[in-house]
Tab-separated table of C-alpha atoms in Angstrom:
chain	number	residue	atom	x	y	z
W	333	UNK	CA	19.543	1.750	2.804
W	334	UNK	CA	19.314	5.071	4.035
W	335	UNK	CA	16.882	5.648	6.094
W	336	UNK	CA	15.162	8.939	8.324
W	337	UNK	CA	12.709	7.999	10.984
W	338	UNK	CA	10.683	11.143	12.138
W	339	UNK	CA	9.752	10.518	16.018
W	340	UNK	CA	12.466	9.381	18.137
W	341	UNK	CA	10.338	8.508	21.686
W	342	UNK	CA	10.127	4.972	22.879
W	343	UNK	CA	9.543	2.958	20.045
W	344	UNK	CA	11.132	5.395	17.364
W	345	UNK	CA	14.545	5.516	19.388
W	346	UNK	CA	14.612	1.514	19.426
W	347	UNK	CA	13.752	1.290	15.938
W	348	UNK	CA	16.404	3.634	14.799
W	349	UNK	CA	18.793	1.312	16.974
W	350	UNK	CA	17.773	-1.854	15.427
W	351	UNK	CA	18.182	-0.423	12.143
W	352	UNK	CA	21.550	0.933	12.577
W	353	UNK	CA	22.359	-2.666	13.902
W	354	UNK	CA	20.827	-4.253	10.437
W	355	UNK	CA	23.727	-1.840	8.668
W	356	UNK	CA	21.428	0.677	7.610
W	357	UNK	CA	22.527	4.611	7.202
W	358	UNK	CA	19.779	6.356	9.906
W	359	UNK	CA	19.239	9.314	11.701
W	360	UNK	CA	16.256	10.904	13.327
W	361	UNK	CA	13.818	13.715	13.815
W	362	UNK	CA	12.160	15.136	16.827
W	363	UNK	CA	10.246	18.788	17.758
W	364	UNK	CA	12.014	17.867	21.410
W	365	UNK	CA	15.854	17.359	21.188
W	366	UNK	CA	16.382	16.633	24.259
W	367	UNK	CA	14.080	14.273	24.626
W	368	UNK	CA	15.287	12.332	21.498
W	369	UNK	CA	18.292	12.443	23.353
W	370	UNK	CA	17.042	10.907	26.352
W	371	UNK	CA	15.481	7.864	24.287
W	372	UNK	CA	18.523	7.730	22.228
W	373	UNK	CA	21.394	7.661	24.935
W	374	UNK	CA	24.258	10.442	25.249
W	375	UNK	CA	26.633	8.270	23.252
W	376	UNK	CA	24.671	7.306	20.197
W	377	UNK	CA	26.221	7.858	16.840
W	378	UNK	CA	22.545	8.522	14.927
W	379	UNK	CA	21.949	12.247	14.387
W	380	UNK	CA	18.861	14.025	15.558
W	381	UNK	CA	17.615	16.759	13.800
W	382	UNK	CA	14.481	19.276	14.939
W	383	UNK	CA	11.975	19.386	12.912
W	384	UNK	CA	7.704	19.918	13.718
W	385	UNK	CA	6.021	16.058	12.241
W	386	UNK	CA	3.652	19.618	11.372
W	387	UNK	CA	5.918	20.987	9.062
W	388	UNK	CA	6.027	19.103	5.631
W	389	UNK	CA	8.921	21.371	4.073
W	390	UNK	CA	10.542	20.622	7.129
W	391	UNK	CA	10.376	17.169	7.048
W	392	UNK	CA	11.418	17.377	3.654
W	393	UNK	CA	14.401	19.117	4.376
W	394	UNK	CA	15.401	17.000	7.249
W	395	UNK	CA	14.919	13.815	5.258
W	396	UNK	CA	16.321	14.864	1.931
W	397	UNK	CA	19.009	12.198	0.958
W	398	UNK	CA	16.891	9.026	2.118
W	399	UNK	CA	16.093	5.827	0.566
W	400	UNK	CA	12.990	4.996	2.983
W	401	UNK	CA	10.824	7.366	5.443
W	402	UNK	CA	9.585	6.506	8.414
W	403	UNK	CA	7.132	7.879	10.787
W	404	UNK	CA	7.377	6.683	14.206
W	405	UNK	CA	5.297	9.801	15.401
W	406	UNK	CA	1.818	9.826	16.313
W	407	UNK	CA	-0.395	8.272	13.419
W	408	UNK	CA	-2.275	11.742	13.380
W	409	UNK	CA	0.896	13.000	10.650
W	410	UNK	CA	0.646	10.200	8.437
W	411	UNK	CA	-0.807	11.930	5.261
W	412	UNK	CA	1.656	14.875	6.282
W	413	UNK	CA	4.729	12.207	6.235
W	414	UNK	CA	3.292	10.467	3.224
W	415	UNK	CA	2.909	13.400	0.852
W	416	UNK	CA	7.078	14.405	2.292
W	417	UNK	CA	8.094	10.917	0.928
W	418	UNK	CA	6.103	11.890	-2.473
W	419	UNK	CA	7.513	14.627	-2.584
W	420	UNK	CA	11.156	13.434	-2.215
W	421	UNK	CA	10.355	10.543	-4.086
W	422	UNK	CA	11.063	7.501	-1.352
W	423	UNK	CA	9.603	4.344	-0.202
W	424	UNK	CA	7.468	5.038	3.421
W	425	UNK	CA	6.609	2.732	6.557
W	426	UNK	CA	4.478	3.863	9.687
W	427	UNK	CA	3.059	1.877	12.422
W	428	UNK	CA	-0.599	2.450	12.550
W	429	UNK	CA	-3.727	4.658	11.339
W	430	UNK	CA	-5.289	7.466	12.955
W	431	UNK	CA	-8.667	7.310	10.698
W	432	UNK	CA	-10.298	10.476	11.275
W	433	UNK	CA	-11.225	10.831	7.800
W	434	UNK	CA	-13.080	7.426	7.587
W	435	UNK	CA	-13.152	5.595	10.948
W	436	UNK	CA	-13.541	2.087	8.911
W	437	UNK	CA	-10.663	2.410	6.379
W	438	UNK	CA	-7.125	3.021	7.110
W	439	UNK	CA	-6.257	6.685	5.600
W	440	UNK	CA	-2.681	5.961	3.979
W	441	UNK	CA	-4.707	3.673	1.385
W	442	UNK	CA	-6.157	6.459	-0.288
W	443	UNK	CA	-2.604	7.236	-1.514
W	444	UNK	CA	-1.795	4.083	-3.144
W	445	UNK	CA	-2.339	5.278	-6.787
W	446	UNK	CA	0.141	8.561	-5.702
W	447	UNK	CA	2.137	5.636	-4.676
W	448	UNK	CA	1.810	3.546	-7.757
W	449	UNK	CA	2.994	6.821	-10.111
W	450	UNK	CA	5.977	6.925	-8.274
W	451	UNK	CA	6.839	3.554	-8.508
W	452	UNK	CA	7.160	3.655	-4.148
W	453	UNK	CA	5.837	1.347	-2.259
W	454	UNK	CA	4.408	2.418	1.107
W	455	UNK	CA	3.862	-0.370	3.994
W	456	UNK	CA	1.887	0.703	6.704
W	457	UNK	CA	0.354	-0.397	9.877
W	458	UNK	CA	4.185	-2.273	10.687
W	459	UNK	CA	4.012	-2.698	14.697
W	460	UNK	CA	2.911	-5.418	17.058
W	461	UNK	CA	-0.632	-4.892	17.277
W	462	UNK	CA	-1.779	-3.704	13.931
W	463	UNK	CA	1.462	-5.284	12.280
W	464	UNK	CA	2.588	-8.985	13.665
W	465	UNK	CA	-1.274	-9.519	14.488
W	466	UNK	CA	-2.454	-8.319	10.588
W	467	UNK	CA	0.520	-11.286	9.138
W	468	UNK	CA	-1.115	-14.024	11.705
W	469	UNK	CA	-4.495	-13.571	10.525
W	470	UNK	CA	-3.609	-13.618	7.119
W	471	UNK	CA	-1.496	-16.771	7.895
W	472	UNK	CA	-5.021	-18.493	9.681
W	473	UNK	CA	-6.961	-17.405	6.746
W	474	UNK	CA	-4.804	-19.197	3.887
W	475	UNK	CA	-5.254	-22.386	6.429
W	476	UNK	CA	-9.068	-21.896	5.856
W	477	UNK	CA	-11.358	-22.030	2.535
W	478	UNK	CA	-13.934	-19.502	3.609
W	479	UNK	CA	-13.506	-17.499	6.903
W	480	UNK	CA	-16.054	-16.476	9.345
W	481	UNK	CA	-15.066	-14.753	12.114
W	482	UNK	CA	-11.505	-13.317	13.106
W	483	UNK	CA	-11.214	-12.118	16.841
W	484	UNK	CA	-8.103	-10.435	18.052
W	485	UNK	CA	-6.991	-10.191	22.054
W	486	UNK	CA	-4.577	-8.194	23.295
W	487	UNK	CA	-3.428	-8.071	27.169
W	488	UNK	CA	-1.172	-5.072	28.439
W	489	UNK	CA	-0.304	-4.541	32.124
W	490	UNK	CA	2.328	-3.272	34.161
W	491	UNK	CA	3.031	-3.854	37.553
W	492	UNK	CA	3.830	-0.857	39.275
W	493	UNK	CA	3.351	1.365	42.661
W	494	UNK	CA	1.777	4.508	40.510
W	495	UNK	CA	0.276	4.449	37.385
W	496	UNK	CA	2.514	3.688	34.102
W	497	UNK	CA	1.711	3.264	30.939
W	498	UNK	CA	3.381	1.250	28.302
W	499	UNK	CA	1.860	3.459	25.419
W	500	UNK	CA	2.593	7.329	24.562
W	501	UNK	CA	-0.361	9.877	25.944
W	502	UNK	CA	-1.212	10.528	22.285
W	503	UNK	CA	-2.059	7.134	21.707
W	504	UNK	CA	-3.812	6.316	25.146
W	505	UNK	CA	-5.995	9.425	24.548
W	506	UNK	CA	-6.758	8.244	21.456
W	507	UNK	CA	-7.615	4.928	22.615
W	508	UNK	CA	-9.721	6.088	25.356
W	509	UNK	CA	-12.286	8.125	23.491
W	510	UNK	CA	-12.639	6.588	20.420
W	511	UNK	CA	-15.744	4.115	19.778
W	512	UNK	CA	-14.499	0.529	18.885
W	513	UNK	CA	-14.570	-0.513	15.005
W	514	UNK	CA	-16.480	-4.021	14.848
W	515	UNK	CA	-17.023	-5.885	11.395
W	516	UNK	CA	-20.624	-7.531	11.440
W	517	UNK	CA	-22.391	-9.597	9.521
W	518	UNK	CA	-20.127	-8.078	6.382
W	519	UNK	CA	-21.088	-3.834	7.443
W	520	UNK	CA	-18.603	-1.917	9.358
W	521	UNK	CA	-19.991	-0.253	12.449
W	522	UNK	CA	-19.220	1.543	16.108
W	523	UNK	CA	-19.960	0.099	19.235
W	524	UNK	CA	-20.075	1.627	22.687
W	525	UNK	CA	-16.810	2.172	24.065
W	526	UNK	CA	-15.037	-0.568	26.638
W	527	UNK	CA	-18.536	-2.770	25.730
W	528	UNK	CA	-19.086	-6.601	25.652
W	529	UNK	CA	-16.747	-7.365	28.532
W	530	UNK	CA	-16.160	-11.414	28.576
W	531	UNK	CA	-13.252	-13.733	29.717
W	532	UNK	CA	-10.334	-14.894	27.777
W	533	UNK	CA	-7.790	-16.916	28.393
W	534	UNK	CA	-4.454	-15.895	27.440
W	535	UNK	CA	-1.329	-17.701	27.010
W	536	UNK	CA	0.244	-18.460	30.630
W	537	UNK	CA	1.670	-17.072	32.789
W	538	UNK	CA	-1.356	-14.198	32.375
W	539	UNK	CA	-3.993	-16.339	31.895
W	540	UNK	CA	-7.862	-15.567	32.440
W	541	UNK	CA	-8.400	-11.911	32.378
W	542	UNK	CA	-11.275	-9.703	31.282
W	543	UNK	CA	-11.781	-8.033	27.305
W	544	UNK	CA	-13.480	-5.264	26.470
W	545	UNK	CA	-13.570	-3.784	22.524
W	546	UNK	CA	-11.058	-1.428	21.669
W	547	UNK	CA	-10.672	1.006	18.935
W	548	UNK	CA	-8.277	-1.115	17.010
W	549	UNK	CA	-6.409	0.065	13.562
W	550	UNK	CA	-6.442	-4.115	12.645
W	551	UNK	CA	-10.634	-3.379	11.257
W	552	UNK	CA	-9.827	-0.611	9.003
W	553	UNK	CA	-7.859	-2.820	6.518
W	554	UNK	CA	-8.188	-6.380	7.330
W	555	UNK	CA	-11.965	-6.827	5.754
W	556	UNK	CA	-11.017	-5.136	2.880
W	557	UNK	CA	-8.154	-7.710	2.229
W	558	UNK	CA	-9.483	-11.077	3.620
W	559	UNK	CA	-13.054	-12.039	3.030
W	560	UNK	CA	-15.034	-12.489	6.309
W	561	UNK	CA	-18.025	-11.766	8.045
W	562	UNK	CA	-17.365	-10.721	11.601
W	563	UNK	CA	-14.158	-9.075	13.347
W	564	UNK	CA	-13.453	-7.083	16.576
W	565	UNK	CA	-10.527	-6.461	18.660
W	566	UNK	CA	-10.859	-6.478	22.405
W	567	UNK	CA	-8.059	-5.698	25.497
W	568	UNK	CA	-7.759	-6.445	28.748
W	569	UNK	CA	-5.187	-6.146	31.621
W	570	UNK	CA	-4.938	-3.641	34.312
W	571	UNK	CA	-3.881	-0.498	32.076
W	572	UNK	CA	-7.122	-0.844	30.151
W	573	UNK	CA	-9.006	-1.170	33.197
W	574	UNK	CA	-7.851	1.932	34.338
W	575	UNK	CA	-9.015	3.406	31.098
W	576	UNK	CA	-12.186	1.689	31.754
W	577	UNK	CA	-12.963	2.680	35.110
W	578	UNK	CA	-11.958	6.767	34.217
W	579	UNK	CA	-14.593	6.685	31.432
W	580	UNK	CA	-17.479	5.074	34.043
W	581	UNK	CA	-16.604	7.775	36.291
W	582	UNK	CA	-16.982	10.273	33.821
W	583	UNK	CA	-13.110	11.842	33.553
W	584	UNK	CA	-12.881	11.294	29.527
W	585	UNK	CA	-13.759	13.542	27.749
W	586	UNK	CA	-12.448	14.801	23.738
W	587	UNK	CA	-10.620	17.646	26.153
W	588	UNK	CA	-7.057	17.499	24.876
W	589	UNK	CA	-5.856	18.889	28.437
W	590	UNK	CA	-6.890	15.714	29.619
W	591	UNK	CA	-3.368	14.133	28.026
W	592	UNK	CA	-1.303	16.445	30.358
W	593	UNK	CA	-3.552	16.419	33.117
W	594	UNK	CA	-4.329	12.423	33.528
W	595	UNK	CA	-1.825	10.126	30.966
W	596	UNK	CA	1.207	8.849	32.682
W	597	UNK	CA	4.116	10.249	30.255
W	598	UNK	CA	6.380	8.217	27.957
W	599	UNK	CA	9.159	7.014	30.125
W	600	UNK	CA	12.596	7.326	28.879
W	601	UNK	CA	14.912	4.442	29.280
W	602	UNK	CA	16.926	6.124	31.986
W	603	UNK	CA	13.683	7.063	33.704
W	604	UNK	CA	12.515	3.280	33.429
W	605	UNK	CA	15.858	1.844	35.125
W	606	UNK	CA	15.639	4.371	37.708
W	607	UNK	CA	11.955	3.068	38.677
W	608	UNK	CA	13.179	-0.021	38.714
W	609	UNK	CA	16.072	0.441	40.914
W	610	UNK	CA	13.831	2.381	43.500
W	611	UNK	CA	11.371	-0.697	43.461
W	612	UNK	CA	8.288	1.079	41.886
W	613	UNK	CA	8.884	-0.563	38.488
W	614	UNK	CA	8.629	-4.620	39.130
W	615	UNK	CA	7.470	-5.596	35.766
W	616	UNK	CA	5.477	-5.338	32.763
W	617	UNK	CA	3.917	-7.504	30.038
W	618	UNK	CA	2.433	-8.088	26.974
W	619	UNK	CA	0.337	-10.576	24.948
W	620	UNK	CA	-1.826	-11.535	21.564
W	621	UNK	CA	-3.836	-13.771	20.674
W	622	UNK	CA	-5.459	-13.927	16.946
W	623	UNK	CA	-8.285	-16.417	16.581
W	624	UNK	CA	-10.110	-17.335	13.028
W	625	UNK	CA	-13.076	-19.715	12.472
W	626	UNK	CA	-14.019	-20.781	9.200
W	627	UNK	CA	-14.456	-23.830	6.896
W	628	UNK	CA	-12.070	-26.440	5.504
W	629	UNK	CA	-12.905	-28.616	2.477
W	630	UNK	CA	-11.716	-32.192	2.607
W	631	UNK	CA	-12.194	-35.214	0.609
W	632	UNK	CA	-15.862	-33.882	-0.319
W	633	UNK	CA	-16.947	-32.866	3.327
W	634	UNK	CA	-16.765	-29.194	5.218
W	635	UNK	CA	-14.864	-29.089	8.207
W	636	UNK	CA	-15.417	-26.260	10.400
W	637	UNK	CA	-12.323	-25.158	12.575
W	638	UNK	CA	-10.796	-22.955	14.818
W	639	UNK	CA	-7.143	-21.727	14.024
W	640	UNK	CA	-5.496	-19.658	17.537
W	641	UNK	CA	-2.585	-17.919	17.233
W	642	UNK	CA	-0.760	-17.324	20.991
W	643	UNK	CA	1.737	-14.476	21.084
W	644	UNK	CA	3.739	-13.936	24.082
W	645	UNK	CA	6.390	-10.807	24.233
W	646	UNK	CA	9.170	-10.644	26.606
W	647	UNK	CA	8.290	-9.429	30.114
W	648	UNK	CA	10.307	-5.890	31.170
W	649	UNK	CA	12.484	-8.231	33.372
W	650	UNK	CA	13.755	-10.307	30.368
W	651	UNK	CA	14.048	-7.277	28.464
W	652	UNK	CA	16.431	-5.872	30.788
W	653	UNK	CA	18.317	-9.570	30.751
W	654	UNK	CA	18.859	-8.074	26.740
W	655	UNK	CA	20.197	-5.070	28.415
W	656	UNK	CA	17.645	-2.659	27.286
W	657	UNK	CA	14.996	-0.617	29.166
W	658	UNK	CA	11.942	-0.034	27.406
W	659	UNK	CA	8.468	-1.289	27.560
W	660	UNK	CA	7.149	-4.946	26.342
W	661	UNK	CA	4.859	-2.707	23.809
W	662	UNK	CA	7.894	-0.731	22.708
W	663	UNK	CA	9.808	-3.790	22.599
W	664	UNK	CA	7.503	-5.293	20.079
W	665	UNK	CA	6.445	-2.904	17.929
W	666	UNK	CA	10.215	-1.822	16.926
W	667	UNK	CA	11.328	-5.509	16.881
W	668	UNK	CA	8.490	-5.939	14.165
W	669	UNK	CA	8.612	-2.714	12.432
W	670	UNK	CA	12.365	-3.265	12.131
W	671	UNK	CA	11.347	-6.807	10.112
W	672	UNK	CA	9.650	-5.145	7.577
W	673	UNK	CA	11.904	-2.866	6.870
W	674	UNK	CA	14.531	-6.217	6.685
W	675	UNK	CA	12.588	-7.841	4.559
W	676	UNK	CA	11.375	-4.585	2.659
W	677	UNK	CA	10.035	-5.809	-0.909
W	678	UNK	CA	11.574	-3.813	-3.565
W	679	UNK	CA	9.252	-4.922	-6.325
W	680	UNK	CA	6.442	-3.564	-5.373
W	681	UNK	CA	4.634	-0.284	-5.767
W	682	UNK	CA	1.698	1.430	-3.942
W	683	UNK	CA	0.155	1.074	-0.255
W	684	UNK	CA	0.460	-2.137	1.209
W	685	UNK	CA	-1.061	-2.941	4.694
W	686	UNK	CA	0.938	-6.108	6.524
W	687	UNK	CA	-1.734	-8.339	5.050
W	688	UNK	CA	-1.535	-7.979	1.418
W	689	UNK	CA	2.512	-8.554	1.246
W	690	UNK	CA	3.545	-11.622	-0.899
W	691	UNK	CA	3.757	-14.644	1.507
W	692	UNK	CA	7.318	-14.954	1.156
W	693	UNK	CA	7.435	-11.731	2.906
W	694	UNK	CA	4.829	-12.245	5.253
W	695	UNK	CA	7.133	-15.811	6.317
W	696	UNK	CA	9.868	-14.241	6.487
W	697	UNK	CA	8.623	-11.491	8.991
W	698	UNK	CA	6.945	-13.924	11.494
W	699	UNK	CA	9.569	-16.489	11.662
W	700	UNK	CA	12.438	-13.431	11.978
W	701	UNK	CA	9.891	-12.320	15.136
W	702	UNK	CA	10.457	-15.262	17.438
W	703	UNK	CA	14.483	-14.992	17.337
W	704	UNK	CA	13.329	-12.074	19.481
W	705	UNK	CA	12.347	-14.162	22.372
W	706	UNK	CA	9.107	-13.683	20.905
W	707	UNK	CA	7.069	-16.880	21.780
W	708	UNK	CA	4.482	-17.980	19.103
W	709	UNK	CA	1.660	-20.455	19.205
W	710	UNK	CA	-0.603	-22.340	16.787
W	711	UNK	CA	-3.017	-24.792	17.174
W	712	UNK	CA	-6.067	-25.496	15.391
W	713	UNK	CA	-9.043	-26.861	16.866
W	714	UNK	CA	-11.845	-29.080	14.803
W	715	UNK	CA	-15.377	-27.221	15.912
W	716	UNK	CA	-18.571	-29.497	15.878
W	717	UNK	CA	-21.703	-28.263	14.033
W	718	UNK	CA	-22.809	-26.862	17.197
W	719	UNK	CA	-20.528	-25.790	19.066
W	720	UNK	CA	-19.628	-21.933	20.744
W	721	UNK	CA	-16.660	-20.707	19.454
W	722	UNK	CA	-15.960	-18.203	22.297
W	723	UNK	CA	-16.064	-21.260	24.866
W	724	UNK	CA	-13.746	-22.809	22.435
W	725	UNK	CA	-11.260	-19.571	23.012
């Protein structure tokens, strides 16, 4: 397949990478050449073109001849980069919403008939966390008859001298001054940002660490796809607490100077060995954990369970054992992306979020995610009538 991925930073560059591995025809886009460059290595063989994620002629132009678009950009281009692929009449994958439009559903859906006309299919939402999270909660709800409550828990931290961050500024801006999604009682709503801190206990080695709700992309599409009554997404780890302790002290503000002035930048992968070499760089990780509670019918009685789903990523030292240097999050999100472009399902036509793929796909995805030293978890747990499902966790 030929393929054009518009954004070449951390996870763009990998994904590129992996795709030219899978045999695919790629080559890139950036507004900053020479930082594609940088992300890509001097000796790559994928082309980099400039053009503005802005700019939908340009992107046309600079795509013309593909099979599949791809935006790897920030999520704030995604109608821009959907109505390119219209235009040139190709299939399109992104890895997460930006919903300013309607903060409790995913923009790219309101293309799907577009989508549907052109016999395209779209698949968005294709990282780590929405993506691989989205297919595990599908996966606990087909184990379930009726499902009550889906949680999702995700733990980032890096261990490091100064202040690093495993995400691009855009997205960690983003993250830090937008109001959490929750799913209630069946009604969407916002709650009060880095709110209902509790304790969770990851998969070791992190362990025990503190959650607070996060504006996650996983609420603007999974109620409208699995019936449920409650959902929220909540993070923990020391990068969020530094989000979390900036926005008690009053530094956050909707200010876009505030992503020069106080968001560690996007390292490139020379950038990340050098840290490492000089010591300030020791390592990095990051985890998921997707829990559902519902009810099971069997032999005439209803069972109520608890289905968790552990995800552990490869830390940054066993991603340099691979010989790459990126980011756990990076690492993830291109591993999975790249998946569903591998196991891209040409029969279908219209927006599809990770969730509403046939199962075959959806198998194929998750079981193609732990040859990437990707460890995954079940284990369901049988709750009594009474009991508290967030001991339980």
């Amino acid at each position: 397949m030929r393929i054009f991925v518009l954004g070449a930073g951390a996870t763009g560059s990998l994904l590129a990478q992996l795709l030219h591995r899978q045999g695919h025809t790629v080559w890139c886009g950036d507004r900053d050449l020479q930082r594609a460059h940088h992300f890509l290595g001097k000796n790559t063989s994928i082309a980099i073109t400039d053009v503005n994620a802005r700019n939908l002629r340009g992107i046309v132009r600079a795509a013309r001849g593909c099979q599949l678009l791809i935006n790897a950009s920030a999520s704030v281009f995604n109608q821009i980069v959907m109505r390119a692929a219209l235009r040139l009449g190709v299939h399109y994958l992104d890895l997460s919403s930006h919903l300013t439009q309607n903060p409790f559903k995913a923009e790219q859906l309101a293309f799907a008939r577009k989508f549907e006309e052109k016999n395209r299919l779209a698949l968005i939402n294709t990282g780590a966390a929405p993506g691989l999270t989205n297919l595990l909660v599908k996966r606990a709800a087909e184990m379930h008859d009726e499902v009550e409550t889906v949680q999702i828990r995700l733990y980032e931290s890096t261990e490091s001298d100064d202040p690093i961050s495993q995400w691009s500024p855009e997205v960690t801006f983003d993250e830090a001054i937008s109001n959490p999604r929750i799913y209630r009682n069946g009604r969407f709503a916002m709650a009060r940002r880095f709110a209902e801190r509790e304790k969770f206990r990851f998969p070791d080695p992190v362990g025990a660490a503190n959650v607070v709700l996060a504006a996650q992309d996983e609420v603007a599409t999974l109620p409208y796809f699995i019936a449920m009554k409650n959902m929220d997404v909540k993070i923990g780890g020391n990068e969020f607490d530094r989000l979390r302790r900036w926005y008690k002290q009053g530094k956050l503000s909707k200010s876009r100077g505030i992503v020069r002035q106080r968001f560690p930048q996007t390292l490139s992968p020379r950038k990340i060995a050098s840290l490492i070499r000089q010591g300030v760089l020791q390592n990095a990780r990051f985890a998921a954990v997707v829990l559902a509670t519902g009810s099971k019918r069997r032999s005439g009685t209803e069972e109520r369970r608890l289905i968790r789903t552990e995800c552990l990523f490869p830390t940054l030292y066993q991603i340099r054992q691979q010989g790459l240097y990126t980011t756990p999050v990076a690492y993830a999100t291109a591993h999975v992306a790249a998946l569903f472009v591998k196991s891209f399902p040409r029969g279908l036509a219209g927006v599809f979020p990770p969730e509403a793929l046939p199962v075959e796909t959806r198998r194929a995805i998750v079981a193609g995610i732990r040859t990437h030293s990707v460890r995954i978890k079940h284990k369901t747990t049988v709750l009594k009538p009474d009991a508290d499902d967030f001991e339980l966790a």
